[in-house]
Amino acid sequence: MIPAPFDYVRPSTVDEAVQALASAGEDAKVLAGGQSLLPVLRMRLAAPTTLIDLGRIAELRGVREDGDTLVIGAMTTHYDVQRDALVASHAALLKEATDTVADPQIRHRGTLGGAIAHADPAGDLLAPVLALEASLVVAGPSGRRTVPAADFFRDLFTTALASDELLVEIRIPKQTGWRVHYEKFNRVAQAWSMVAVAVTVRTEAGVIEEARVALTNMGSTPVRAAGVEAALVGVHASADSIAAAASHAAEGTNPPVDSNADVEYRRHLAEVLTGRAIAAAAGS
């Protein structure tokens, strides 16, 4: 199908993009990599009056350090995240999860900020961002503000972004030396997760000192597995302690029901995959 007519704007700075978005009103759409938006436009499931293309804004691309924080521009592609040395050193969980996203063609075009702003609970990058305790910097007519990842994802495809705001940066506290694993279960290669688990742990002498665990596609937003985290801290990473911690994985979740799985099967998957991810991350 052919998209409905729309005005096309291609700003070269964040300020220009914010002005264009404010002028266009609530019927505008922002184009990042386009992997989710373009199919929706072609099927006329969305008919924006204005399309604002961020592809020309150089300041939205790249990875840099800011003291103890890693800063990733919202328009940085999955391909560049995969291959960035700073990400590999200080946010390895994000790199590992990005490796599982779709296929090379999608990873060359898709962007980290676009995936986060789209807020698909089955997407692979939301749970890692949550587990890494990232902060999202958004820009609007009143300036910039920072939203913790825990407060950013509000509901299915819904975030804390106002209609006149853009996601511009992802700020991640460095986790240098932490051990990580992203465990994903899907029916076919390159598909969205039925369930996935993002695990990052800091260990000393075989004891888990800190643990962060987040789940993909176990609700309308990514969720932290608080019960798992609490059960892991201060214990040796043995088969028994991992199994005991993983048994808390589905607590407080509200998994979707679709043609792939029902609620109970997803809860079972969450427990199994959490055990595998912890074992892989902790080296047990």
Short mmCIF file of C-alpha atoms in Angstrom, two decimals:
data_model
loop_
_atom_site.label_atom_id
_atom_site.label_comp_id
_atom_site.label_asym_id
_atom_site.label_seq_id
_atom_site.Cartn_x
_atom_site.Cartn_y
_atom_site.Cartn_z
CA MET A 1 0.00 0.00 0.00
CA ILE A 2 0.96 3.66 -0.37
CA PRO A 3 1.12 5.92 2.71
CA ALA A 4 -1.32 8.77 3.07
CA PRO A 5 0.12 12.19 2.07
CA PHE A 6 2.22 14.03 4.65
CA ASP A 7 4.62 16.97 4.91
CA TYR A 8 8.29 16.00 5.21
CA VAL A 9 10.77 17.91 7.39
CA ARG A 10 14.47 17.10 7.72
CA PRO A 11 16.06 19.29 10.41
CA SER A 12 19.82 19.49 10.95
CA THR A 13 19.83 20.29 14.70
CA VAL A 14 17.93 19.17 17.78
CA ASP A 15 16.52 22.69 18.22
CA GLU A 16 15.18 22.67 14.67
CA ALA A 17 13.63 19.24 15.23
CA VAL A 18 11.94 20.38 18.45
CA GLN A 19 10.59 23.48 16.71
CA ALA A 20 9.29 21.39 13.82
CA LEU A 21 7.61 18.94 16.19
CA ALA A 22 5.99 21.72 18.20
CA SER A 23 4.74 23.42 15.03
CA ALA A 24 3.36 20.23 13.52
CA GLY A 25 1.23 19.33 16.54
CA GLU A 26 0.10 15.97 17.87
CA ASP A 27 -0.40 14.43 14.42
CA ALA A 28 3.33 14.53 13.64
CA LYS A 29 5.57 11.45 13.64
CA VAL A 30 9.33 11.27 14.21
CA LEU A 31 11.44 9.11 11.89
CA ALA A 32 14.60 7.55 13.34
CA GLY A 33 15.65 4.29 11.66
CA GLY A 34 12.15 3.67 10.35
CA GLN A 35 12.02 -0.10 10.92
CA SER A 36 8.76 0.14 12.87
CA LEU A 37 7.27 3.34 11.48
CA LEU A 38 7.55 2.73 7.74
CA PRO A 39 5.51 -0.50 7.67
CA VAL A 40 2.82 1.22 9.76
CA LEU A 41 2.72 4.12 7.30
CA ARG A 42 2.50 1.80 4.29
CA MET A 43 -0.44 -0.05 5.84
CA ARG A 44 -2.06 3.29 6.77
CA LEU A 45 -2.27 2.29 10.41
CA ALA A 46 -0.86 5.77 11.01
CA ALA A 47 -1.50 8.86 8.91
CA PRO A 48 0.65 11.71 10.26
CA THR A 49 0.29 15.19 8.84
CA THR A 50 4.06 15.74 9.17
CA LEU A 51 7.04 13.36 9.21
CA ILE A 52 10.15 14.70 10.95
CA ASP A 53 13.30 12.86 9.82
CA LEU A 54 16.15 12.95 12.38
CA GLY A 55 18.71 11.37 10.05
CA ARG A 56 20.62 14.59 9.36
CA ILE A 57 21.22 15.52 13.03
CA ALA A 58 24.88 14.59 13.64
CA GLU A 59 24.79 15.43 17.35
CA LEU A 60 22.37 12.55 17.94
CA ARG A 61 24.91 9.93 16.86
CA GLY A 62 27.86 8.36 18.63
CA VAL A 63 29.08 7.12 22.00
CA ARG A 64 31.12 9.12 24.50
CA GLU A 65 32.18 9.11 28.14
CA ASP A 66 31.04 11.64 30.71
CA GLY A 67 32.92 10.72 33.88
CA ASP A 68 31.34 7.55 35.26
CA THR A 69 28.57 7.63 32.66
CA LEU A 70 28.38 6.33 29.11
CA VAL A 71 26.39 8.60 26.80
CA ILE A 72 24.85 7.19 23.62
CA GLY A 73 23.14 9.40 21.07
CA ALA A 74 19.58 8.39 20.29
CA MET A 75 20.30 8.03 16.56
CA THR A 76 23.24 5.67 17.08
CA THR A 77 22.53 2.55 15.04
CA HIS A 78 22.41 -0.95 16.44
CA TYR A 79 25.40 -1.77 14.23
CA ASP A 80 27.47 1.00 15.83
CA VAL A 81 26.39 -0.02 19.35
CA GLN A 82 27.52 -3.59 18.62
CA ARG A 83 30.97 -2.49 17.56
CA ASP A 84 31.70 0.34 19.98
CA ALA A 85 34.60 -0.34 22.34
CA LEU A 86 33.17 1.85 25.11
CA VAL A 87 29.88 -0.05 25.07
CA ALA A 88 31.72 -3.37 25.17
CA SER A 89 33.79 -2.23 28.15
CA HIS A 90 31.21 -0.36 30.22
CA ALA A 91 27.74 -1.57 29.12
CA ALA A 92 28.35 -5.08 27.82
CA LEU A 93 24.76 -6.15 28.46
CA LEU A 94 23.55 -3.65 25.86
CA LYS A 95 26.02 -4.96 23.29
CA GLU A 96 25.02 -8.57 23.92
CA ALA A 97 21.30 -7.81 23.60
CA THR A 98 21.86 -5.74 20.45
CA ASP A 99 23.56 -8.76 18.86
CA THR A 100 20.17 -10.53 18.93
CA VAL A 101 18.17 -7.77 17.21
CA ALA A 102 16.69 -8.89 13.88
CA ASP A 103 19.27 -9.19 11.10
CA PRO A 104 22.29 -7.22 9.80
CA GLN A 105 20.18 -5.09 7.47
CA ILE A 106 17.91 -3.97 10.32
CA ARG A 107 20.87 -3.39 12.63
CA HIS A 108 22.49 -1.09 10.07
CA ARG A 109 19.37 1.13 9.89
CA GLY A 110 17.62 0.75 13.24
CA THR A 111 18.61 3.04 16.12
CA LEU A 112 18.84 2.59 19.87
CA GLY A 113 16.73 5.68 20.56
CA GLY A 114 14.11 4.65 18.03
CA ALA A 115 13.73 1.24 19.65
CA ILE A 116 13.41 2.77 23.12
CA ALA A 117 10.92 5.44 22.07
CA HIS A 118 8.83 2.85 20.19
CA ALA A 119 8.48 0.97 23.51
CA ASP A 120 7.50 -2.43 22.12
CA PRO A 121 7.55 -4.72 25.20
CA ALA A 122 8.77 -7.58 22.97
CA GLY A 123 11.71 -5.50 21.73
CA ASP A 124 15.13 -6.68 22.86
CA LEU A 125 16.65 -3.42 24.09
CA LEU A 126 14.15 -2.17 26.66
CA ALA A 127 14.93 -4.72 29.37
CA PRO A 128 18.72 -4.20 29.10
CA VAL A 129 18.27 -0.43 29.35
CA LEU A 130 16.15 -1.01 32.46
CA ALA A 131 18.65 -3.43 34.00
CA LEU A 132 21.50 -1.00 33.32
CA GLU A 133 19.52 1.69 35.18
CA ALA A 134 19.89 4.07 32.27
CA SER A 135 18.49 7.59 32.18
CA LEU A 136 16.79 8.98 29.08
CA VAL A 137 17.39 12.61 28.13
CA VAL A 138 14.52 14.22 26.23
CA ALA A 139 14.34 17.62 24.58
CA GLY A 140 11.25 19.79 24.18
CA PRO A 141 10.20 23.42 23.86
CA SER A 142 10.99 24.01 27.55
CA GLY A 143 14.49 22.54 27.31
CA ARG A 144 15.88 19.18 28.31
CA ARG A 145 14.91 16.86 31.13
CA THR A 146 16.15 13.45 32.29
CA VAL A 147 13.85 10.50 32.96
CA PRO A 148 15.04 7.30 34.68
CA ALA A 149 14.37 4.20 32.58
CA ALA A 150 12.21 2.87 35.44
CA ASP A 151 9.83 5.81 34.88
CA PHE A 152 10.13 6.10 31.10
CA PHE A 153 8.10 3.08 29.98
CA ARG A 154 4.46 3.72 30.86
CA ASP A 155 2.42 1.13 28.94
CA LEU A 156 2.23 -0.75 25.65
CA PHE A 157 4.00 1.48 23.06
CA THR A 158 3.68 4.37 25.53
CA THR A 159 6.48 6.35 27.17
CA ALA A 160 7.01 9.47 29.26
CA LEU A 161 7.73 11.45 26.08
CA ALA A 162 5.28 14.30 25.55
CA SER A 163 3.96 14.86 22.04
CA ASP A 164 6.38 17.76 21.53
CA GLU A 165 9.49 16.03 22.91
CA LEU A 166 12.34 14.00 21.37
CA LEU A 167 14.59 11.38 22.93
CA VAL A 168 18.14 12.67 22.42
CA GLU A 169 20.49 10.69 24.69
CA ILE A 170 20.74 7.46 26.64
CA ARG A 171 22.96 7.82 29.73
CA ILE A 172 24.20 4.59 31.33
CA PRO A 173 26.20 4.38 34.57
CA LYS A 174 29.37 2.45 33.76
CA GLN A 175 29.36 -1.22 34.72
CA THR A 176 33.01 -1.90 34.02
CA GLY A 177 33.89 -5.50 34.88
CA TRP A 178 30.32 -6.65 35.50
CA ARG A 179 29.34 -10.01 34.06
CA VAL A 180 26.32 -10.11 31.79
CA HIS A 181 24.04 -12.30 29.74
CA TYR A 182 20.94 -11.81 27.57
CA GLU A 183 18.91 -15.00 27.19
CA LYS A 184 16.25 -14.87 24.48
CA PHE A 185 13.60 -17.41 23.47
CA ASN A 186 11.87 -17.07 20.12
CA ARG A 187 10.18 -19.47 17.75
CA VAL A 188 12.22 -18.60 14.66
CA ALA A 189 15.53 -16.85 14.08
CA GLN A 190 15.48 -13.03 13.96
CA ALA A 191 12.01 -12.85 15.54
CA TRP A 192 10.85 -10.88 18.54
CA SER A 193 11.24 -12.48 21.94
CA MET A 194 8.49 -14.65 23.36
CA VAL A 195 10.37 -14.02 26.61
CA ALA A 196 13.90 -12.80 27.26
CA VAL A 197 15.99 -12.05 30.34
CA ALA A 198 18.70 -9.41 30.79
CA VAL A 199 21.12 -10.13 33.65
CA THR A 200 24.07 -8.10 34.90
CA VAL A 201 25.96 -9.02 38.08
CA ARG A 202 29.01 -7.88 39.99
CA THR A 203 30.82 -10.69 41.75
CA GLU A 204 33.72 -10.87 44.19
CA ALA A 205 35.39 -14.17 45.06
CA GLY A 206 32.41 -16.07 43.68
CA VAL A 207 29.86 -14.09 45.71
CA ILE A 208 27.27 -11.95 43.93
CA GLU A 209 27.56 -8.45 45.38
CA GLU A 210 25.07 -6.73 43.07
CA ALA A 211 22.50 -8.08 40.63
CA ARG A 212 20.09 -6.52 38.18
CA VAL A 213 17.60 -8.60 36.24
CA ALA A 214 14.98 -7.39 33.78
CA LEU A 215 12.42 -9.26 31.68
CA THR A 216 11.31 -8.78 28.09
CA ASN A 217 7.68 -9.40 27.04
CA MET A 218 6.36 -10.26 30.49
CA GLY A 219 3.98 -7.31 30.64
CA SER A 220 3.03 -4.14 28.81
CA THR A 221 6.46 -2.72 29.70
CA PRO A 222 9.84 -4.25 30.55
CA VAL A 223 9.98 -5.23 34.22
CA ARG A 224 12.68 -5.60 36.85
CA ALA A 225 12.67 -8.97 38.61
CA ALA A 226 13.09 -7.59 42.12
CA GLY A 227 12.59 -10.94 43.83
CA VAL A 228 15.34 -12.51 41.76
CA GLU A 229 17.72 -9.66 42.49
CA ALA A 230 17.11 -9.82 46.23
CA ALA A 231 17.65 -13.57 46.30
CA LEU A 232 20.99 -13.31 44.47
CA VAL A 233 22.78 -10.65 46.49
CA GLY A 234 25.26 -12.07 48.98
CA VAL A 235 25.13 -15.68 47.80
CA HIS A 236 27.58 -17.91 45.97
CA ALA A 237 26.54 -18.60 42.40
CA SER A 238 25.75 -22.27 42.83
CA ALA A 239 23.19 -24.32 40.93
CA ASP A 240 20.93 -24.38 43.99
CA SER A 241 21.13 -20.65 44.72
CA ILE A 242 20.51 -19.78 41.08
CA ALA A 243 17.49 -22.07 40.89
CA ALA A 244 16.10 -20.58 44.10
CA ALA A 245 16.53 -17.04 42.78
CA ALA A 246 15.07 -17.88 39.37
CA SER A 247 11.91 -19.22 40.98
CA HIS A 248 10.96 -15.58 41.71
CA ALA A 249 11.23 -14.49 38.06
CA ALA A 250 7.53 -14.29 37.24
CA GLU A 251 6.46 -12.60 40.46
CA GLY A 252 4.39 -9.48 39.82
CA THR A 253 4.35 -9.95 36.04
CA ASN A 254 1.38 -9.79 33.71
CA PRO A 255 2.42 -11.69 30.57
CA PRO A 256 0.52 -11.21 27.31
CA VAL A 257 -1.48 -13.99 25.67
CA ASP A 258 -1.04 -14.50 21.93
CA SER A 259 -0.65 -17.25 19.34
CA ASN A 260 2.82 -18.05 20.67
CA ALA A 261 2.11 -18.67 24.35
CA ASP A 262 -0.33 -18.30 27.20
CA VAL A 263 0.34 -16.74 30.60
CA GLU A 264 1.52 -19.89 32.37
CA TYR A 265 3.90 -20.88 29.60
CA ARG A 266 5.50 -17.44 29.60
CA ARG A 267 5.89 -17.57 33.36
CA HIS A 268 7.56 -20.97 33.02
CA LEU A 269 9.84 -19.57 30.32
CA ALA A 270 10.75 -16.61 32.52
CA GLU A 271 11.91 -18.91 35.31
CA VAL A 272 13.87 -21.23 33.02
CA LEU A 273 15.51 -18.44 31.03
CA THR A 274 16.36 -16.47 34.17
CA GLY A 275 18.17 -19.49 35.59
CA ARG A 276 20.13 -19.90 32.36
CA ALA A 277 21.00 -16.22 32.16
CA ILE A 278 22.22 -16.01 35.75
CA ALA A 279 24.31 -19.15 35.34
CA ALA A 280 25.87 -17.78 32.15
CA ALA A 281 26.54 -14.35 33.68
CA ALA A 282 27.89 -15.62 37.00
CA GLY A 283 29.96 -18.35 35.38
CA SER A 284 28.28 -21.18 37.27
#
